[in-house]
Amino acid sequence: MNFAESFRQNFIEEDRWRYLTDGLKTTLIITFFAVIIGMVLGFLVAIIRSTYLRTKRLLIPDILCRIYLTVIRGTPVVVQLLIIYFVIFASVPISKTFVAIIAFGINSGAYVAEIVRGGIMAVDVGQLEAGRSLGLNYRQTMVSIIMPQALKTVLPALANEAIVLLKETSVAGYIAIADITKGGDIIRSQTFSAFMPLIAVALIYLIMVVLLTRLVNLLERRLASNDKR
Amino acid sequence: MISVKNLTKDFGDRKVLKGITEEIQKGEKVVIIGPSGSGKSTFLRCLNLMETPTSGEIYFDGKEITKLHDKEINLIRRRMGMVFQHFNLFPHLTIKKNITLAPVKLGIMTQEEADKKAAELLKRVGLPDKADDYPASLSGGQKQRIAIARTLAMNPEVILFDEPTSALDPEMVGEVLNLMKQLADEGMTMVVVTHEMGFAKEVASRVMFMADGVVMEQNSPDKFFSNPESPRLKEFLSRVL
């Protein structure tokens, strides 16, 4: 079978290309919403943790956050996905995509939290003191002085975390979600040829990652040039 | 105006302040000198509760402030400015924003009033054309003058200076000290931790020598420098003068 025939069989016949496009759509939906959940969760955890580290307040929330970080970062994302689907939502009739969004969001939140906490702690402690010495309270100092500076340093790392998450969603097939990886696999099982569908899947990920990475680099250069003012 | 009773501060098992009792009157310019590690910066930072004292009392205008809630402490801090060794300007904000941030955020002034005040203050510290620049474009001396302007924007009743010239190149020390002299002449109450003996001689109404966590000796600048009593101070002065 030559290349053209193989291509026809894997993608054109029976509209098999739709497994890839539908799968891509699912992958992007899961990634998009999981990134949002991860960011919200991550910022919350980072603020609690850095507040505890700097002021010794919020001890109980800080302990909960540390447990969350240890568990999430200490177990594989596939296992978390399976537990959330088969254990936590076992008796609830619920969309698998929704479960995947929750699982990947909670997972990503742990990594975002550590990135953002690093950014907050990297802001010189004198900035906090200057704000407080002027009579601003902790929250006002955080919002107006610390976070804008922290955000700027962690933005590229956060964007990279989103890119990593895009690739990590490829295990969504474990709970029978037809994402793009699963789509390629379905084609393989129908045509009994592995090369074409799997390489196609890999190429699609690669193109997305390369484009997004370019965007992040652009962003990084923008931020760097702002510093020279 | 500020009265301190038996103030102590420990960092872990290290006793940094070992019982300080002091009065600072309105309009006084108290200069604190002493070897590094003597506790002078810690003492200063206790006055506006940047450090929480381990024991003892601090009265500001007759009110005990060490047991206050955060909210009340914030109100006290509005009235006590602080100038830091490393300036601590906000690098992501313009000079004007650095000066107006606190009064506007705290609802003391509208942005318009604060802008006007900032323009006045910039003129006063000799940097009227820097309003829209960012801190990174300033020299060390200019940064410290802006930091003083930022403190003045809150109309403080007293300003605490924590080694304000120690991080500066020698040629920039003068411009900052001149501004501080100007403030002193205008009657500002000042507590200054410094190594600038010339400033102490010229501006201080009282010089305080701290060593090993206590105030060892204090006097008017004339007597302090010409007639030191304790051997520690004699030794210290012989090394720095």
Tab-separated table of C-alpha atoms in Angstrom:
chain	number	residue	atom	x	y	z
A	1	MET	CA	0.000	0.000	0.000
A	2	ASN	CA	1.561	3.297	-0.968
A	3	PHE	CA	1.434	6.557	0.966
A	4	ALA	CA	-1.549	8.035	-0.851
A	5	GLU	CA	-3.619	4.899	-0.424
A	6	SER	CA	-2.737	4.676	3.239
A	7	PHE	CA	-3.649	8.311	3.714
A	8	ARG	CA	-6.999	7.753	1.981
A	9	GLN	CA	-7.761	4.738	4.092
A	10	ASN	CA	-6.871	6.326	7.403
A	11	PHE	CA	-8.374	9.769	6.981
A	12	ILE	CA	-10.713	10.012	3.998
A	13	GLU	CA	-12.635	6.749	3.994
A	14	GLU	CA	-15.710	6.820	6.185
A	15	ASP	CA	-14.801	10.386	7.133
A	16	ARG	CA	-12.254	9.084	9.629
A	17	TRP	CA	-10.634	12.568	9.791
A	18	ARG	CA	-13.583	13.531	11.940
A	19	TYR	CA	-12.156	11.444	14.812
A	20	LEU	CA	-9.211	13.846	14.774
A	21	THR	CA	-11.138	17.094	14.430
A	22	ASP	CA	-13.781	16.142	16.974
A	23	GLY	CA	-11.035	14.867	19.258
A	24	LEU	CA	-9.093	18.109	18.853
A	25	LYS	CA	-12.188	20.059	19.811
A	26	THR	CA	-12.587	17.978	22.981
A	27	THR	CA	-8.903	18.339	23.828
A	28	LEU	CA	-9.077	22.108	23.457
A	29	ILE	CA	-12.278	22.384	25.517
A	30	ILE	CA	-10.791	20.322	28.349
A	31	THR	CA	-7.517	22.253	28.253
A	32	PHE	CA	-9.174	25.676	28.154
A	33	PHE	CA	-11.449	25.168	31.134
A	34	ALA	CA	-8.880	23.168	33.096
A	35	VAL	CA	-6.403	26.049	32.677
A	36	ILE	CA	-8.981	28.460	34.089
A	37	ILE	CA	-9.733	26.227	37.086
A	38	GLY	CA	-6.015	25.621	37.600
A	39	MET	CA	-5.227	29.347	37.581
A	40	VAL	CA	-7.997	30.253	40.034
A	41	LEU	CA	-7.125	27.387	42.357
A	42	GLY	CA	-3.400	27.970	42.005
A	43	PHE	CA	-3.574	31.683	42.808
A	44	LEU	CA	-5.766	31.001	45.815
A	45	VAL	CA	-3.365	28.395	47.189
A	46	ALA	CA	-0.326	30.570	46.423
A	47	ILE	CA	-1.791	33.551	48.263
A	48	ILE	CA	-2.713	31.445	51.283
A	49	ARG	CA	0.717	29.841	51.397
A	50	SER	CA	2.732	33.038	50.968
A	51	THR	CA	0.533	34.842	53.498
A	52	TYR	CA	1.288	32.115	55.998
A	53	LEU	CA	4.998	32.153	55.196
A	54	ARG	CA	5.257	35.939	55.501
A	55	THR	CA	2.851	36.700	58.342
A	56	LYS	CA	2.244	33.365	60.113
A	57	ARG	CA	-1.495	33.846	59.691
A	58	LEU	CA	-3.873	31.334	58.005
A	59	LEU	CA	-2.189	28.279	59.554
A	60	ILE	CA	-5.134	25.889	59.065
A	61	PRO	CA	-5.753	26.832	55.405
A	62	ASP	CA	-2.002	26.579	54.852
A	63	ILE	CA	-1.960	23.018	56.205
A	64	LEU	CA	-4.846	22.083	53.899
A	65	CYS	CA	-2.989	23.624	50.962
A	66	ARG	CA	0.158	21.679	51.772
A	67	ILE	CA	-1.792	18.426	51.885
A	68	TYR	CA	-3.355	19.275	48.526
A	69	LEU	CA	0.031	20.046	46.979
A	70	THR	CA	1.642	16.892	48.339
A	71	VAL	CA	-1.141	14.579	47.197
A	72	ILE	CA	-1.562	16.109	43.744
A	73	ARG	CA	2.118	16.427	42.962
A	74	GLY	CA	2.894	13.044	44.489
A	75	THR	CA	0.508	10.969	42.372
A	76	PRO	CA	0.190	10.498	38.596
A	77	VAL	CA	-2.447	12.558	36.851
A	78	VAL	CA	-3.953	9.405	35.279
A	79	VAL	CA	-4.560	7.945	38.716
A	80	GLN	CA	-6.176	11.188	39.852
A	81	LEU	CA	-8.400	11.176	36.780
A	82	LEU	CA	-9.471	7.577	37.411
A	83	ILE	CA	-10.172	8.236	41.082
A	84	ILE	CA	-12.225	11.337	40.355
A	85	TYR	CA	-14.244	9.518	37.689
A	86	PHE	CA	-14.654	6.041	39.180
A	87	VAL	CA	-14.612	6.871	42.898
A	88	ILE	CA	-15.703	10.448	43.555
A	89	PHE	CA	-18.264	10.780	40.743
A	90	ALA	CA	-19.010	7.024	40.634
A	91	SER	CA	-22.708	7.253	41.390
A	92	VAL	CA	-23.318	10.606	39.740
A	93	PRO	CA	-24.442	10.663	36.103
A	94	ILE	CA	-22.147	13.335	34.788
A	95	SER	CA	-20.417	14.324	31.567
A	96	LYS	CA	-16.992	12.744	31.226
A	97	THR	CA	-15.610	15.914	29.732
A	98	PHE	CA	-16.728	17.775	32.842
A	99	VAL	CA	-14.956	15.212	35.025
A	100	ALA	CA	-11.794	15.583	32.958
A	101	ILE	CA	-11.937	19.387	33.277
A	102	ILE	CA	-12.245	19.097	37.061
A	103	ALA	CA	-9.464	16.512	37.317
A	104	PHE	CA	-6.967	18.345	35.097
A	105	GLY	CA	-7.908	21.670	36.685
A	106	ILE	CA	-7.238	20.387	40.189
A	107	ASN	CA	-4.000	18.823	38.985
A	108	SER	CA	-2.776	21.955	37.231
A	109	GLY	CA	-3.728	24.117	40.220
A	110	ALA	CA	-1.007	22.488	42.303
A	111	TYR	CA	1.699	23.356	39.794
A	112	VAL	CA	0.337	26.865	39.219
A	113	ALA	CA	0.291	27.392	43.001
A	114	GLU	CA	3.987	26.635	43.341
A	115	ILE	CA	4.887	28.842	40.379
A	116	VAL	CA	2.884	31.788	41.725
A	117	ARG	CA	4.112	31.297	45.282
A	118	GLY	CA	7.657	31.410	43.969
A	119	GLY	CA	6.838	34.656	42.191
A	120	ILE	CA	5.312	36.238	45.285
A	121	MET	CA	8.209	35.183	47.501
A	122	ALA	CA	10.671	36.523	44.940
A	123	VAL	CA	9.338	40.048	45.403
A	124	ASP	CA	11.670	41.758	47.863
A	125	VAL	CA	10.295	41.771	51.399
A	126	GLY	CA	11.079	45.498	51.495
A	127	GLN	CA	8.186	46.062	49.101
A	128	LEU	CA	5.763	44.631	51.644
A	129	GLU	CA	7.387	46.695	54.403
A	130	ALA	CA	7.233	49.891	52.360
A	131	GLY	CA	3.539	49.362	51.687
A	132	ARG	CA	2.736	48.524	55.292
A	133	SER	CA	4.826	51.427	56.620
A	134	LEU	CA	2.634	53.811	54.628
A	135	GLY	CA	-0.435	52.478	56.427
A	136	LEU	CA	-1.726	50.179	53.686
A	137	ASN	CA	-3.136	46.923	55.035
A	138	TYR	CA	-1.864	43.505	53.977
A	139	ARG	CA	-4.526	43.018	51.307
A	140	GLN	CA	-4.013	46.465	49.751
A	141	THR	CA	-0.250	45.910	49.706
A	142	MET	CA	-0.712	42.505	48.074
A	143	VAL	CA	-3.085	43.810	45.407
A	144	SER	CA	-1.354	47.074	44.504
A	145	ILE	CA	2.305	46.309	45.123
A	146	ILE	CA	3.221	42.628	45.434
A	147	MET	CA	0.945	40.850	42.938
A	148	PRO	CA	1.615	43.109	39.928
A	149	GLN	CA	5.344	42.488	40.341
A	150	ALA	CA	4.945	38.763	41.011
A	151	LEU	CA	2.595	38.303	38.077
A	152	LYS	CA	5.064	39.803	35.684
A	153	THR	CA	7.827	37.387	36.666
A	154	VAL	CA	5.636	34.271	36.579
A	155	LEU	CA	3.637	34.971	33.418
A	156	PRO	CA	5.940	32.994	31.087
A	157	ALA	CA	6.073	30.056	33.521
A	158	LEU	CA	2.276	30.090	33.789
A	159	ALA	CA	1.921	30.042	30.024
A	160	ASN	CA	4.284	27.078	29.892
A	161	GLU	CA	2.184	25.294	32.490
A	162	ALA	CA	-0.832	25.721	30.191
A	163	ILE	CA	1.155	24.182	27.343
A	164	VAL	CA	2.143	21.236	29.524
A	165	LEU	CA	-1.483	20.769	30.474
A	166	LEU	CA	-2.487	20.624	26.807
A	167	LYS	CA	-0.237	17.582	26.385
A	168	GLU	CA	-1.245	15.993	29.685
A	169	THR	CA	-4.911	15.860	28.659
A	170	SER	CA	-3.855	13.096	26.234
A	171	VAL	CA	-4.569	10.582	28.997
A	172	ALA	CA	-8.272	11.530	29.003
A	173	GLY	CA	-8.879	8.349	26.978
A	174	TYR	CA	-8.488	6.395	30.208
A	175	ILE	CA	-12.059	7.347	31.072
A	176	ALA	CA	-13.152	6.796	27.459
A	177	ILE	CA	-13.163	10.427	26.436
A	178	ALA	CA	-12.707	10.768	22.679
A	179	ASP	CA	-9.978	13.397	22.744
A	180	ILE	CA	-7.521	13.701	19.892
A	181	THR	CA	-5.193	10.955	21.157
A	182	LYS	CA	-8.118	8.609	21.550
A	183	GLY	CA	-9.346	9.662	18.086
A	184	GLY	CA	-6.073	8.581	16.529
A	185	ASP	CA	-6.237	5.328	18.422
A	186	ILE	CA	-9.776	4.619	17.183
A	187	ILE	CA	-8.611	5.088	13.602
A	188	ARG	CA	-5.712	2.709	14.247
A	189	SER	CA	-8.067	0.047	15.579
A	190	GLN	CA	-10.277	0.363	12.513
A	191	THR	CA	-7.602	0.433	9.796
A	192	PHE	CA	-4.993	-1.747	11.534
A	193	SER	CA	-2.318	0.755	10.510
A	194	ALA	CA	-0.597	2.564	13.340
A	195	PHE	CA	1.787	4.883	11.543
A	196	MET	CA	-0.528	7.387	9.880
A	197	PRO	CA	-3.043	8.122	12.646
A	198	LEU	CA	-0.513	8.258	15.474
A	199	ILE	CA	1.958	10.421	13.575
A	200	ALA	CA	-0.926	12.715	12.648
A	201	VAL	CA	-1.873	13.040	16.305
A	202	ALA	CA	1.719	13.760	17.283
A	203	LEU	CA	2.030	16.393	14.547
A	204	ILE	CA	-1.105	18.179	15.686
A	205	TYR	CA	0.179	18.379	19.273
A	206	LEU	CA	3.571	19.498	18.031
A	207	ILE	CA	2.153	22.282	15.896
A	208	MET	CA	-0.002	23.575	18.745
A	209	VAL	CA	2.863	23.457	21.240
A	210	VAL	CA	5.305	25.156	18.880
A	211	LEU	CA	2.841	27.937	18.108
A	212	LEU	CA	1.967	28.490	21.761
A	213	THR	CA	5.635	28.435	22.761
A	214	ARG	CA	6.351	31.097	20.157
A	215	LEU	CA	3.589	33.197	21.665
A	216	VAL	CA	5.065	32.780	25.132
A	217	ASN	CA	8.528	33.779	23.893
A	218	LEU	CA	7.046	36.871	22.313
A	219	LEU	CA	5.331	37.708	25.577
A	220	GLU	CA	8.545	37.140	27.487
A	221	ARG	CA	10.465	39.500	25.226
A	222	ARG	CA	7.746	42.129	25.606
A	223	LEU	CA	7.976	41.919	29.380
A	224	ALA	CA	11.759	42.060	29.292
A	225	SER	CA	11.792	45.178	27.133
A	226	ASN	CA	9.382	46.807	29.592
A	227	ASP	CA	12.029	46.404	32.279
A	228	LYS	CA	14.512	48.587	30.498
A	229	ARG	CA	12.386	51.698	30.778
B	1	MET	CA	5.307	61.994	71.472
B	2	ILE	CA	6.830	58.496	71.531
B	3	SER	CA	7.536	56.833	74.823
B	4	VAL	CA	9.119	53.404	75.165
B	5	LYS	CA	9.134	51.340	78.334
B	6	ASN	CA	11.308	48.275	78.939
B	7	LEU	CA	11.240	47.309	75.294
B	8	THR	CA	12.777	43.922	74.494
B	9	LYS	CA	12.975	41.977	71.253
B	10	ASP	CA	14.242	38.425	70.732
B	11	PHE	CA	14.866	36.709	67.424
B	12	GLY	CA	14.777	33.066	68.485
B	13	ASP	CA	17.213	32.802	71.402
B	14	ARG	CA	19.092	35.912	70.332
B	15	LYS	CA	18.209	38.886	72.533
B	16	VAL	CA	18.518	41.894	70.249
B	17	LEU	CA	16.938	44.513	72.505
B	18	LYS	CA	17.444	44.050	76.230
B	19	GLY	CA	15.141	46.568	77.816
B	20	ILE	CA	15.012	50.071	76.395
B	21	THR	CA	13.208	52.954	78.080
B	22	GLU	CA	13.143	56.197	76.105
B	23	GLU	CA	11.156	59.383	75.475
B	24	ILE	CA	11.084	61.171	72.161
B	25	GLN	CA	9.538	64.642	72.217
B	26	LYS	CA	7.746	66.378	69.413
B	27	GLY	CA	10.200	68.264	67.217
B	28	GLU	CA	13.221	66.318	68.445
B	29	LYS	CA	15.807	64.954	66.054
B	30	VAL	CA	17.193	61.838	67.647
B	31	VAL	CA	20.177	60.268	65.932
B	32	ILE	CA	21.032	56.702	66.891
B	33	ILE	CA	24.537	55.403	66.265
B	34	GLY	CA	26.316	52.243	67.242
B	35	PRO	CA	28.149	49.211	65.893
B	36	SER	CA	26.298	46.866	63.566
B	37	GLY	CA	24.301	44.246	65.417
B	38	SER	CA	23.719	46.629	68.319
B	39	GLY	CA	19.952	46.585	67.766
B	40	LYS	CA	19.537	50.154	66.533
B	41	SER	CA	17.602	49.231	63.388
B	42	THR	CA	15.466	46.766	65.347
B	43	PHE	CA	14.681	49.491	67.890
B	44	LEU	CA	13.623	51.851	65.098
B	45	ARG	CA	11.515	49.145	63.419
B	46	CYS	CA	9.741	48.422	66.698
B	47	LEU	CA	8.560	52.038	66.908
B	48	ASN	CA	6.172	51.600	63.951
B	49	LEU	CA	5.678	47.910	64.715
B	50	MET	CA	7.472	46.640	61.621
B	51	GLU	CA	8.864	44.302	64.276
B	52	THR	CA	6.574	43.093	67.041
B	53	PRO	CA	8.239	43.701	70.409
B	54	THR	CA	8.756	40.649	72.619
B	55	SER	CA	7.862	42.611	75.738
B	56	GLY	CA	7.525	46.190	76.902
B	57	GLU	CA	5.294	49.060	75.914
B	58	ILE	CA	5.371	51.756	73.277
B	59	TYR	CA	3.176	54.825	73.639
B	60	PHE	CA	2.417	57.080	70.699
B	61	ASP	CA	0.678	60.288	71.722
B	62	GLY	CA	-0.135	58.666	75.054
B	63	LYS	CA	-1.675	55.562	73.515
B	64	GLU	CA	-0.179	52.121	74.032
B	65	ILE	CA	0.300	50.639	70.559
B	66	THR	CA	1.973	47.240	70.977
B	67	LYS	CA	-1.274	45.360	71.678
B	68	LEU	CA	-3.380	47.075	69.024
B	69	HIS	CA	-5.217	45.252	66.256
B	70	ASP	CA	-3.900	45.427	62.724
B	71	LYS	CA	-6.490	48.008	61.731
B	72	GLU	CA	-5.425	50.411	64.465
B	73	ILE	CA	-1.757	49.767	63.766
B	74	ASN	CA	-2.349	50.782	60.156
B	75	LEU	CA	-3.832	54.066	61.373
B	76	ILE	CA	-0.766	54.673	63.583
B	77	ARG	CA	1.575	53.932	60.686
B	78	ARG	CA	-0.057	56.623	58.574
B	79	ARG	CA	1.242	59.103	61.111
B	80	MET	CA	4.763	57.603	61.307
B	81	GLY	CA	6.701	57.675	58.086
B	82	MET	CA	9.597	55.347	57.431
B	83	VAL	CA	12.543	55.677	55.069
B	84	PHE	CA	14.485	52.503	54.301
B	85	GLN	CA	18.130	51.782	53.568
B	86	HIS	CA	17.250	50.264	50.199
B	87	PHE	CA	14.589	52.876	49.340
B	88	ASN	CA	11.964	50.209	48.547
B	89	LEU	CA	10.368	52.259	45.794
B	90	PHE	CA	7.704	50.391	43.830
B	91	PRO	CA	9.495	49.489	40.568
B	92	HIS	CA	6.306	48.828	38.587
B	93	LEU	CA	4.885	52.303	39.212
B	94	THR	CA	5.906	55.752	37.995
B	95	ILE	CA	7.430	58.175	40.479
B	96	LYS	CA	4.155	60.059	40.697
B	97	LYS	CA	2.241	56.833	41.338
B	98	ASN	CA	4.782	55.835	43.974
B	99	ILE	CA	3.979	59.032	45.828
B	100	THR	CA	0.211	59.063	45.354
B	101	LEU	CA	-0.557	55.356	45.835
B	102	ALA	CA	-0.988	55.332	49.607
B	103	PRO	CA	-2.937	58.581	50.105
B	104	VAL	CA	-5.318	57.659	47.287
B	105	LYS	CA	-5.770	53.987	48.244
B	106	LEU	CA	-6.410	54.982	51.843
B	107	GLY	CA	-9.014	57.527	50.799
B	108	ILE	CA	-7.130	60.469	52.290
B	109	MET	CA	-6.918	62.333	48.972
B	110	THR	CA	-8.510	62.107	45.561
B	111	GLN	CA	-6.134	61.224	42.714
B	112	GLU	CA	-6.277	64.874	41.653
B	113	GLU	CA	-5.347	66.225	45.075
B	114	ALA	CA	-2.627	63.616	45.409
B	115	ASP	CA	-1.195	64.505	41.992
B	116	LYS	CA	-0.994	68.133	43.034
B	117	LYS	CA	0.661	67.160	46.283
B	118	ALA	CA	3.101	64.916	44.398
B	119	ALA	CA	4.074	67.802	42.119
B	120	GLU	CA	4.729	70.006	45.171
B	121	LEU	CA	6.763	67.308	46.870
B	122	LEU	CA	8.797	66.588	43.747
B	123	LYS	CA	9.676	70.263	43.550
B	124	ARG	CA	10.596	70.207	47.217
B	125	VAL	CA	12.978	67.259	46.844
B	126	GLY	CA	14.446	68.839	43.735
B	127	LEU	CA	13.154	66.369	41.143
B	128	PRO	CA	10.192	68.144	39.519
B	129	ASP	CA	10.726	66.633	36.058
B	130	LYS	CA	10.766	62.975	37.149
B	131	ALA	CA	7.028	62.486	37.757
B	132	ASP	CA	6.461	60.130	34.855
B	133	ASP	CA	9.734	58.214	35.036
B	134	TYR	CA	10.145	54.815	36.623
B	135	PRO	CA	12.391	54.211	39.650
B	136	ALA	CA	14.849	52.146	37.582
B	137	SER	CA	15.919	55.282	35.700
B	138	LEU	CA	16.965	57.152	38.855
B	139	SER	CA	20.276	57.256	40.716
B	140	GLY	CA	20.435	56.002	44.292
B	141	GLY	CA	20.337	59.493	45.741
B	142	GLN	CA	17.351	60.414	43.609
B	143	LYS	CA	15.573	57.218	44.653
B	144	GLN	CA	16.014	58.020	48.311
B	145	ARG	CA	14.739	61.579	47.794
B	146	ILE	CA	11.659	60.128	46.084
B	147	ALA	CA	11.233	57.690	48.972
B	148	ILE	CA	11.258	60.646	51.356
B	149	ALA	CA	8.702	62.437	49.172
B	150	ARG	CA	6.531	59.316	49.226
B	151	THR	CA	6.632	59.318	53.022
B	152	LEU	CA	5.884	63.042	53.179
B	153	ALA	CA	2.778	62.566	51.035
B	154	MET	CA	1.115	61.009	54.079
B	155	ASN	CA	1.822	64.147	56.159
B	156	PRO	CA	3.471	62.120	58.928
B	157	GLU	CA	4.067	63.557	62.389
B	158	VAL	CA	7.372	61.747	62.734
B	159	ILE	CA	9.716	60.081	60.250
B	160	LEU	CA	11.890	57.086	61.067
B	161	PHE	CA	15.054	56.851	58.950
B	162	ASP	CA	16.704	53.419	58.821
B	163	GLU	CA	20.256	54.010	57.575
B	164	PRO	CA	19.001	56.197	54.726
B	165	THR	CA	22.431	56.791	53.163
B	166	SER	CA	24.154	53.442	53.778
B	167	ALA	CA	23.315	52.022	50.356
B	168	LEU	CA	24.375	55.137	48.469
B	169	ASP	CA	27.516	55.893	46.518
B	170	PRO	CA	29.541	58.473	48.457
B	171	GLU	CA	28.857	61.307	46.022
B	172	MET	CA	25.102	60.922	46.542
B	173	VAL	CA	25.064	60.970	50.320
B	174	GLY	CA	25.106	64.766	50.451
B	175	GLU	CA	21.910	65.362	48.498
B	176	VAL	CA	19.936	63.057	50.797
B	177	LEU	CA	21.418	64.500	53.994
B	178	ASN	CA	20.675	68.016	52.749
B	179	LEU	CA	17.047	67.123	52.241
B	180	MET	CA	16.929	65.597	55.714
B	181	LYS	CA	18.478	68.765	57.179
B	182	GLN	CA	15.840	70.798	55.411
B	183	LEU	CA	13.116	68.640	56.984
B	184	ALA	CA	14.751	69.001	60.370
B	185	ASP	CA	14.840	72.791	60.015
B	186	GLU	CA	11.140	72.772	59.204
B	187	GLY	CA	10.494	71.161	62.568
B	188	MET	CA	9.840	67.542	61.594
B	189	THR	CA	10.262	65.045	64.406
B	190	MET	CA	12.924	62.594	63.255
B	191	VAL	CA	14.513	59.420	64.530
B	192	VAL	CA	17.552	58.559	62.434
B	193	VAL	CA	19.718	55.465	62.503
B	194	THR	CA	22.886	56.383	60.639
B	195	HIS	CA	26.640	56.163	60.379
B	196	GLU	CA	26.940	59.787	59.276
B	197	MET	CA	28.631	61.425	62.246
B	198	GLY	CA	28.658	64.801	60.508
B	199	PHE	CA	24.890	64.715	60.238
B	200	ALA	CA	24.594	63.716	63.887
B	201	LYS	CA	26.785	66.647	64.971
B	202	GLU	CA	25.022	69.174	62.838
B	203	VAL	CA	21.356	68.197	62.960
B	204	ALA	CA	20.693	66.059	66.021
B	205	SER	CA	19.095	67.494	69.112
B	206	ARG	CA	20.218	64.327	70.881
B	207	VAL	CA	22.604	61.529	69.942
B	208	MET	CA	22.063	58.053	71.281
B	209	PHE	CA	24.713	55.321	71.379
B	210	MET	CA	23.405	51.780	71.258
B	211	ALA	CA	25.454	48.653	71.862
B	212	ASP	CA	24.520	45.107	72.850
B	213	GLY	CA	20.808	45.839	72.790
B	214	VAL	CA	20.804	48.745	75.221
B	215	VAL	CA	21.163	52.530	75.019
B	216	MET	CA	24.613	52.915	76.583
B	217	GLU	CA	24.930	56.620	76.497
B	218	GLN	CA	23.164	59.667	75.134
B	219	ASN	CA	23.745	63.371	75.135
B	220	SER	CA	23.528	66.579	73.153
B	221	PRO	CA	25.796	66.281	70.118
B	222	ASP	CA	28.406	68.701	71.529
B	223	LYS	CA	28.992	66.749	74.695
B	224	PHE	CA	28.409	63.382	73.035
B	225	PHE	CA	31.306	63.781	70.648
B	226	SER	CA	33.668	65.895	72.779
B	227	ASN	CA	33.103	64.164	76.100
B	228	PRO	CA	32.136	60.533	75.655
B	229	GLU	CA	31.904	58.751	78.975
B	230	SER	CA	31.650	54.989	78.493
B	231	PRO	CA	34.724	53.132	77.229
B	232	ARG	CA	32.603	51.428	74.544
B	233	LEU	CA	31.570	54.766	73.057
B	234	LYS	CA	35.135	56.123	73.255
B	235	GLU	CA	36.362	53.079	71.406
B	236	PHE	CA	33.550	53.314	68.841
B	237	LEU	CA	34.158	57.004	68.182
B	238	SER	CA	37.902	56.498	67.880
B	239	ARG	CA	37.215	54.029	65.112
B	240	VAL	CA	34.625	55.986	63.133
B	241	LEU	CA	35.855	59.565	63.478
